[in-house]
């Protein structure tokens, strides 16, 4: 009986020592408990799952949009499904953004290129700062980029780094191929208007 009491006392002392000298034990446990399991159909969340969600609060078309939040010391990183394209061409990415809490650094949009094997071969970033966004208004953002000749598919990426603080609603993401004549031919972006919640992109590398 006395041996059992001594063991119980030793366990209690060990637990106190762990909490006093390794506070990250409690912090990490809390973080794991609070992580979101949000899934956005046809999009892959690489970081910041608890900062991304489908919302019906604001929208350009349809009934919903993407609520995209960034907080200091955290990353928010989201990729579209892979979209088949022709290599060596110029493309235009566009989106509608409604900034409700102004971006402190920049909101980055990327067009990421992949070869036939699904290997990333190029990534072009366009950052948009507070100058681009009047508060609480839908604003068009866009950029053009030429992809390598061996590009077989692309993905649209949205990313903010650890120094950024913002809340925005993003909707109606589009991709266009720009013809030599200047004509723009739309290439569908799966769930580009964020009308669906569900499984992430099954082809996510």
PDB file of C-alpha atoms in Angstrom:
ATOM      1  CA  UNK A   1       0.000   0.000   0.000  1.00  0.00           C
ATOM      2  CA  UNK A   2       2.795   2.388   0.916  1.00  0.00           C
ATOM      3  CA  UNK A   3       4.547   1.569  -2.361  1.00  0.00           C
ATOM      4  CA  UNK A   4       1.401   2.556  -4.265  1.00  0.00           C
ATOM      5  CA  UNK A   5       1.217   5.907  -2.444  1.00  0.00           C
ATOM      6  CA  UNK A   6       4.875   6.619  -3.242  1.00  0.00           C
ATOM      7  CA  UNK A   7       4.264   5.859  -6.916  1.00  0.00           C
ATOM      8  CA  UNK A   8       1.255   8.187  -7.006  1.00  0.00           C
ATOM      9  CA  UNK A   9       3.305  10.924  -5.320  1.00  0.00           C
ATOM     10  CA  UNK A  10       6.132  10.463  -7.869  1.00  0.00           C
ATOM     11  CA  UNK A  11       3.663  10.760 -10.774  1.00  0.00           C
ATOM     12  CA  UNK A  12       2.242  14.000  -9.356  1.00  0.00           C
ATOM     13  CA  UNK A  13       5.724  15.493  -8.894  1.00  0.00           C
ATOM     14  CA  UNK A  14       6.692  14.504 -12.447  1.00  0.00           C
ATOM     15  CA  UNK A  15       3.555  16.142 -13.846  1.00  0.00           C
ATOM     16  CA  UNK A  16       4.218  19.394 -11.976  1.00  0.00           C
ATOM     17  CA  UNK A  17       7.826  19.397 -13.220  1.00  0.00           C
ATOM     18  CA  UNK A  18       6.614  18.881 -16.802  1.00  0.00           C
ATOM     19  CA  UNK A  19       4.146  21.780 -16.624  1.00  0.00           C
ATOM     20  CA  UNK A  20       6.630  24.158 -14.987  1.00  0.00           C
ATOM     21  CA  UNK A  21       9.633  23.481 -17.191  1.00  0.00           C
ATOM     22  CA  UNK A  22       7.922  22.537 -20.465  1.00  0.00           C
ATOM     23  CA  UNK A  23       4.945  24.872 -20.886  1.00  0.00           C
ATOM     24  CA  UNK A  24       4.848  24.099 -24.589  1.00  0.00           C
ATOM     25  CA  UNK A  25       3.332  20.751 -23.612  1.00  0.00           C
ATOM     26  CA  UNK A  26       0.118  22.537 -22.629  1.00  0.00           C
ATOM     27  CA  UNK A  27       0.291  25.011 -25.527  1.00  0.00           C
ATOM     28  CA  UNK A  28       0.775  22.320 -28.157  1.00  0.00           C
ATOM     29  CA  UNK A  29      -2.075  20.297 -26.738  1.00  0.00           C
ATOM     30  CA  UNK A  30      -4.355  23.333 -26.914  1.00  0.00           C
ATOM     31  CA  UNK A  31      -3.372  24.039 -30.510  1.00  0.00           C
ATOM     32  CA  UNK A  32      -4.022  20.474 -31.567  1.00  0.00           C
ATOM     33  CA  UNK A  33      -7.407  20.586 -29.882  1.00  0.00           C
ATOM     34  CA  UNK A  34      -8.392  23.829 -31.659  1.00  0.00           C
ATOM     35  CA  UNK A  35      -7.317  22.891 -35.185  1.00  0.00           C
ATOM     36  CA  UNK A  36     -10.126  23.120 -37.729  1.00  0.00           C
ATOM     37  CA  UNK A  37     -11.081  20.270 -40.026  1.00  0.00           C
ATOM     38  CA  UNK A  38     -12.567  22.634 -42.637  1.00  0.00           C
ATOM     39  CA  UNK A  39     -12.602  21.154 -46.134  1.00  0.00           C
ATOM     40  CA  UNK A  40     -13.186  23.322 -49.212  1.00  0.00           C
ATOM     41  CA  UNK A  41     -14.122  21.310 -52.258  1.00  0.00           C
ATOM     42  CA  UNK A  42     -11.502  21.372 -55.040  1.00  0.00           C
ATOM     43  CA  UNK A  43      -9.090  23.371 -52.879  1.00  0.00           C
ATOM     44  CA  UNK A  44      -6.223  22.112 -50.711  1.00  0.00           C
ATOM     45  CA  UNK A  45      -5.468  23.821 -47.414  1.00  0.00           C
ATOM     46  CA  UNK A  46      -1.726  23.661 -46.800  1.00  0.00           C
ATOM     47  CA  UNK A  47      -1.762  25.913 -43.725  1.00  0.00           C
ATOM     48  CA  UNK A  48      -4.242  27.903 -41.649  1.00  0.00           C
ATOM     49  CA  UNK A  49      -7.265  25.580 -41.735  1.00  0.00           C
ATOM     50  CA  UNK A  50      -8.793  27.443 -38.799  1.00  0.00           C
ATOM     51  CA  UNK A  51      -8.464  30.743 -40.719  1.00  0.00           C
ATOM     52  CA  UNK A  52     -10.315  29.624 -43.864  1.00  0.00           C
ATOM     53  CA  UNK A  53     -14.017  28.943 -44.327  1.00  0.00           C
ATOM     54  CA  UNK A  54     -16.934  29.130 -46.744  1.00  0.00           C
ATOM     55  CA  UNK A  55     -19.150  32.085 -45.781  1.00  0.00           C
ATOM     56  CA  UNK A  56     -22.525  33.405 -46.955  1.00  0.00           C
ATOM     57  CA  UNK A  57     -21.841  36.807 -45.393  1.00  0.00           C
ATOM     58  CA  UNK A  58     -20.573  38.374 -48.658  1.00  0.00           C
ATOM     59  CA  UNK A  59     -20.507  37.219 -52.274  1.00  0.00           C
ATOM     60  CA  UNK A  60     -20.077  38.513 -55.811  1.00  0.00           C
ATOM     61  CA  UNK A  61     -22.064  35.731 -57.408  1.00  0.00           C
ATOM     62  CA  UNK A  62     -23.907  32.744 -56.050  1.00  0.00           C
ATOM     63  CA  UNK A  63     -24.568  32.471 -52.340  1.00  0.00           C
ATOM     64  CA  UNK A  64     -21.122  32.244 -50.740  1.00  0.00           C
ATOM     65  CA  UNK A  65     -17.458  33.199 -50.866  1.00  0.00           C
ATOM     66  CA  UNK A  66     -14.185  32.292 -49.173  1.00  0.00           C
ATOM     67  CA  UNK A  67     -13.460  33.977 -45.845  1.00  0.00           C
ATOM     68  CA  UNK A  68      -9.669  34.303 -45.759  1.00  0.00           C
ATOM     69  CA  UNK A  69      -8.016  35.456 -42.546  1.00  0.00           C
ATOM     70  CA  UNK A  70      -4.360  36.050 -41.682  1.00  0.00           C
ATOM     71  CA  UNK A  71      -2.900  36.553 -38.222  1.00  0.00           C
ATOM     72  CA  UNK A  72       0.679  37.322 -37.134  1.00  0.00           C
ATOM     73  CA  UNK A  73       2.963  34.346 -36.511  1.00  0.00           C
ATOM     74  CA  UNK A  74       0.780  32.087 -38.634  1.00  0.00           C
ATOM     75  CA  UNK A  75       0.539  31.102 -42.306  1.00  0.00           C
ATOM     76  CA  UNK A  76      -2.569  30.919 -44.486  1.00  0.00           C
ATOM     77  CA  UNK A  77      -1.997  28.873 -47.629  1.00  0.00           C
ATOM     78  CA  UNK A  78      -4.565  27.519 -50.086  1.00  0.00           C
ATOM     79  CA  UNK A  79      -4.178  25.814 -53.500  1.00  0.00           C
ATOM     80  CA  UNK A  80      -6.780  25.164 -56.192  1.00  0.00           C
ATOM     81  CA  UNK A  81      -7.179  21.828 -57.921  1.00  0.00           C
ATOM     82  CA  UNK A  82      -4.856  21.245 -60.866  1.00  0.00           C
ATOM     83  CA  UNK A  83      -6.115  22.838 -64.090  1.00  0.00           C
ATOM     84  CA  UNK A  84      -4.969  21.500 -67.477  1.00  0.00           C
ATOM     85  CA  UNK A  85      -3.352  24.154 -69.692  1.00  0.00           C
ATOM     86  CA  UNK A  86      -1.090  24.411 -72.723  1.00  0.00           C
ATOM     87  CA  UNK A  87       2.570  25.168 -72.112  1.00  0.00           C
ATOM     88  CA  UNK A  88       4.322  28.242 -73.464  1.00  0.00           C
ATOM     89  CA  UNK A  89       1.176  30.385 -73.316  1.00  0.00           C
ATOM     90  CA  UNK A  90       0.227  33.508 -71.380  1.00  0.00           C
ATOM     91  CA  UNK A  91      -2.511  33.321 -68.761  1.00  0.00           C
ATOM     92  CA  UNK A  92      -4.448  35.774 -66.650  1.00  0.00           C
ATOM     93  CA  UNK A  93      -5.606  35.127 -63.089  1.00  0.00           C
ATOM     94  CA  UNK A  94      -8.375  37.301 -61.678  1.00  0.00           C
ATOM     95  CA  UNK A  95     -10.373  37.407 -58.454  1.00  0.00           C
ATOM     96  CA  UNK A  96     -12.759  39.610 -56.508  1.00  0.00           C
ATOM     97  CA  UNK A  97     -11.617  40.592 -53.015  1.00  0.00           C
ATOM     98  CA  UNK A  98     -13.564  42.374 -50.274  1.00  0.00           C
ATOM     99  CA  UNK A  99     -11.145  43.448 -47.529  1.00  0.00           C
ATOM    100  CA  UNK A 100     -12.966  43.939 -44.213  1.00  0.00           C
ATOM    101  CA  UNK A 101      -9.867  44.260 -42.010  1.00  0.00           C
ATOM    102  CA  UNK A 102      -7.091  45.901 -43.999  1.00  0.00           C
ATOM    103  CA  UNK A 103      -4.082  43.842 -44.989  1.00  0.00           C
ATOM    104  CA  UNK A 104      -0.972  44.836 -43.033  1.00  0.00           C
ATOM    105  CA  UNK A 105       1.559  43.472 -45.510  1.00  0.00           C
ATOM    106  CA  UNK A 106       0.285  41.815 -48.695  1.00  0.00           C
ATOM    107  CA  UNK A 107      -2.076  39.162 -49.994  1.00  0.00           C
ATOM    108  CA  UNK A 108      -0.220  36.921 -52.424  1.00  0.00           C
ATOM    109  CA  UNK A 109      -1.737  35.225 -55.465  1.00  0.00           C
ATOM    110  CA  UNK A 110       0.367  32.678 -57.366  1.00  0.00           C
ATOM    111  CA  UNK A 111       0.128  30.732 -60.570  1.00  0.00           C
ATOM    112  CA  UNK A 112       2.056  27.490 -59.998  1.00  0.00           C
ATOM    113  CA  UNK A 113       3.061  25.406 -63.032  1.00  0.00           C
ATOM    114  CA  UNK A 114       3.496  21.608 -63.188  1.00  0.00           C
ATOM    115  CA  UNK A 115       4.894  19.265 -65.828  1.00  0.00           C
ATOM    116  CA  UNK A 116       3.387  15.989 -67.077  1.00  0.00           C
ATOM    117  CA  UNK A 117       4.667  14.190 -63.989  1.00  0.00           C
ATOM    118  CA  UNK A 118       2.961  16.628 -61.613  1.00  0.00           C
ATOM    119  CA  UNK A 119       6.295  18.151 -60.587  1.00  0.00           C
ATOM    120  CA  UNK A 120       6.298  21.861 -59.825  1.00  0.00           C
ATOM    121  CA  UNK A 121       8.442  23.678 -62.382  1.00  0.00           C
ATOM    122  CA  UNK A 122       7.551  27.341 -61.878  1.00  0.00           C
ATOM    123  CA  UNK A 123       5.718  29.661 -59.490  1.00  0.00           C
ATOM    124  CA  UNK A 124       4.828  33.280 -60.204  1.00  0.00           C
ATOM    125  CA  UNK A 125       3.675  35.523 -57.346  1.00  0.00           C
ATOM    126  CA  UNK A 126       1.710  38.749 -57.475  1.00  0.00           C
ATOM    127  CA  UNK A 127       1.294  40.540 -54.160  1.00  0.00           C
ATOM    128  CA  UNK A 128      -1.476  43.041 -53.444  1.00  0.00           C
ATOM    129  CA  UNK A 129      -1.057  45.590 -50.646  1.00  0.00           C
ATOM    130  CA  UNK A 130      -3.500  47.853 -48.810  1.00  0.00           C
ATOM    131  CA  UNK A 131      -3.289  50.355 -51.687  1.00  0.00           C
ATOM    132  CA  UNK A 132      -5.327  47.949 -53.815  1.00  0.00           C
ATOM    133  CA  UNK A 133      -8.204  47.520 -51.380  1.00  0.00           C
ATOM    134  CA  UNK A 134     -10.766  50.095 -50.256  1.00  0.00           C
ATOM    135  CA  UNK A 135     -12.384  48.658 -47.133  1.00  0.00           C
ATOM    136  CA  UNK A 136     -15.694  46.805 -47.445  1.00  0.00           C
ATOM    137  CA  UNK A 137     -15.834  47.044 -51.231  1.00  0.00           C
ATOM    138  CA  UNK A 138     -15.467  44.354 -53.851  1.00  0.00           C
ATOM    139  CA  UNK A 139     -12.265  44.971 -55.802  1.00  0.00           C
ATOM    140  CA  UNK A 140     -10.988  43.213 -58.922  1.00  0.00           C
ATOM    141  CA  UNK A 141      -7.396  41.978 -58.769  1.00  0.00           C
ATOM    142  CA  UNK A 142      -5.590  40.326 -61.666  1.00  0.00           C
ATOM    143  CA  UNK A 143      -2.189  39.564 -63.156  1.00  0.00           C
ATOM    144  CA  UNK A 144      -0.761  37.989 -66.306  1.00  0.00           C
ATOM    145  CA  UNK A 145       1.979  35.378 -66.464  1.00  0.00           C
ATOM    146  CA  UNK A 146       3.608  33.265 -69.144  1.00  0.00           C
ATOM    147  CA  UNK A 147       4.163  29.610 -68.228  1.00  0.00           C
ATOM    148  CA  UNK A 148       7.094  27.373 -69.271  1.00  0.00           C
ATOM    149  CA  UNK A 149       6.735  25.392 -72.511  1.00  0.00           C
ATOM    150  CA  UNK A 150       6.674  22.080 -70.623  1.00  0.00           C
ATOM    151  CA  UNK A 151       3.757  23.120 -68.424  1.00  0.00           C
ATOM    152  CA  UNK A 152       0.886  20.599 -68.419  1.00  0.00           C
ATOM    153  CA  UNK A 153      -1.221  22.016 -65.593  1.00  0.00           C
ATOM    154  CA  UNK A 154      -1.378  24.909 -63.164  1.00  0.00           C
ATOM    155  CA  UNK A 155      -2.784  25.633 -59.741  1.00  0.00           C
ATOM    156  CA  UNK A 156      -3.862  28.963 -58.287  1.00  0.00           C
ATOM    157  CA  UNK A 157      -2.442  29.610 -54.850  1.00  0.00           C
ATOM    158  CA  UNK A 158      -3.376  32.212 -52.213  1.00  0.00           C
ATOM    159  CA  UNK A 159      -0.891  32.809 -49.425  1.00  0.00           C
ATOM    160  CA  UNK A 160      -0.082  35.167 -46.558  1.00  0.00           C
ATOM    161  CA  UNK A 161       3.042  34.953 -44.405  1.00  0.00           C
ATOM    162  CA  UNK A 162       3.628  35.270 -40.692  1.00  0.00           C
ATOM    163  CA  UNK A 163       3.839  39.096 -40.721  1.00  0.00           C
ATOM    164  CA  UNK A 164       0.401  39.639 -42.277  1.00  0.00           C
ATOM    165  CA  UNK A 165      -2.818  40.542 -40.482  1.00  0.00           C
ATOM    166  CA  UNK A 166      -6.091  40.788 -42.433  1.00  0.00           C
ATOM    167  CA  UNK A 167      -9.626  39.529 -43.015  1.00  0.00           C
ATOM    168  CA  UNK A 168     -10.972  39.323 -46.570  1.00  0.00           C
ATOM    169  CA  UNK A 169     -13.700  37.647 -48.562  1.00  0.00           C
ATOM    170  CA  UNK A 170     -12.566  36.216 -51.916  1.00  0.00           C
ATOM    171  CA  UNK A 171     -14.871  35.181 -54.745  1.00  0.00           C
ATOM    172  CA  UNK A 172     -15.151  34.485 -58.463  1.00  0.00           C
ATOM    173  CA  UNK A 173     -11.594  33.326 -59.155  1.00  0.00           C
ATOM    174  CA  UNK A 174     -11.021  32.969 -62.894  1.00  0.00           C
ATOM    175  CA  UNK A 175      -8.286  31.809 -65.246  1.00  0.00           C
ATOM    176  CA  UNK A 176      -7.990  32.940 -68.870  1.00  0.00           C
ATOM    177  CA  UNK A 177      -5.706  31.934 -71.712  1.00  0.00           C
ATOM    178  CA  UNK A 178      -4.608  35.013 -73.649  1.00  0.00           C
ATOM    179  CA  UNK A 179      -4.548  34.368 -77.380  1.00  0.00           C
ATOM    180  CA  UNK A 180      -2.068  36.019 -79.728  1.00  0.00           C
ATOM    181  CA  UNK A 181      -4.955  38.196 -80.940  1.00  0.00           C
ATOM    182  CA  UNK A 182      -5.458  39.465 -77.410  1.00  0.00           C
ATOM    183  CA  UNK A 183      -8.691  37.545 -76.979  1.00  0.00           C
ATOM    184  CA  UNK A 184      -9.173  35.963 -73.537  1.00  0.00           C
ATOM    185  CA  UNK A 185     -10.525  32.419 -73.376  1.00  0.00           C
ATOM    186  CA  UNK A 186     -11.792  31.374 -69.962  1.00  0.00           C
ATOM    187  CA  UNK A 187     -10.578  28.090 -68.470  1.00  0.00           C
ATOM    188  CA  UNK A 188     -12.887  26.913 -65.663  1.00  0.00           C
ATOM    189  CA  UNK A 189     -11.460  27.020 -62.133  1.00  0.00           C
ATOM    190  CA  UNK A 190     -13.053  24.195 -60.110  1.00  0.00           C
ATOM    191  CA  UNK A 191     -15.202  25.737 -57.373  1.00  0.00           C
ATOM    192  CA  UNK A 192     -13.777  29.167 -58.184  1.00  0.00           C
ATOM    193  CA  UNK A 193     -16.789  30.832 -56.578  1.00  0.00           C
ATOM    194  CA  UNK A 194     -16.582  28.729 -53.406  1.00  0.00           C
ATOM    195  CA  UNK A 195     -20.085  27.391 -53.557  1.00  0.00           C
ATOM    196  CA  UNK A 196     -19.156  23.976 -52.216  1.00  0.00           C
ATOM    197  CA  UNK A 197     -17.800  22.568 -48.984  1.00  0.00           C
ATOM    198  CA  UNK A 198     -16.443  19.045 -48.944  1.00  0.00           C
ATOM    199  CA  UNK A 199     -13.420  16.986 -49.823  1.00  0.00           C
ATOM    200  CA  UNK A 200     -10.134  18.587 -50.753  1.00  0.00           C
ATOM    201  CA  UNK A 201      -8.463  18.113 -54.116  1.00  0.00           C
ATOM    202  CA  UNK A 202      -7.703  14.375 -54.421  1.00  0.00           C
ATOM    203  CA  UNK A 203      -4.747  15.110 -56.741  1.00  0.00           C
ATOM    204  CA  UNK A 204      -2.936  17.273 -54.178  1.00  0.00           C
ATOM    205  CA  UNK A 205       0.770  16.325 -54.359  1.00  0.00           C
TER     206      UNK A 205
END
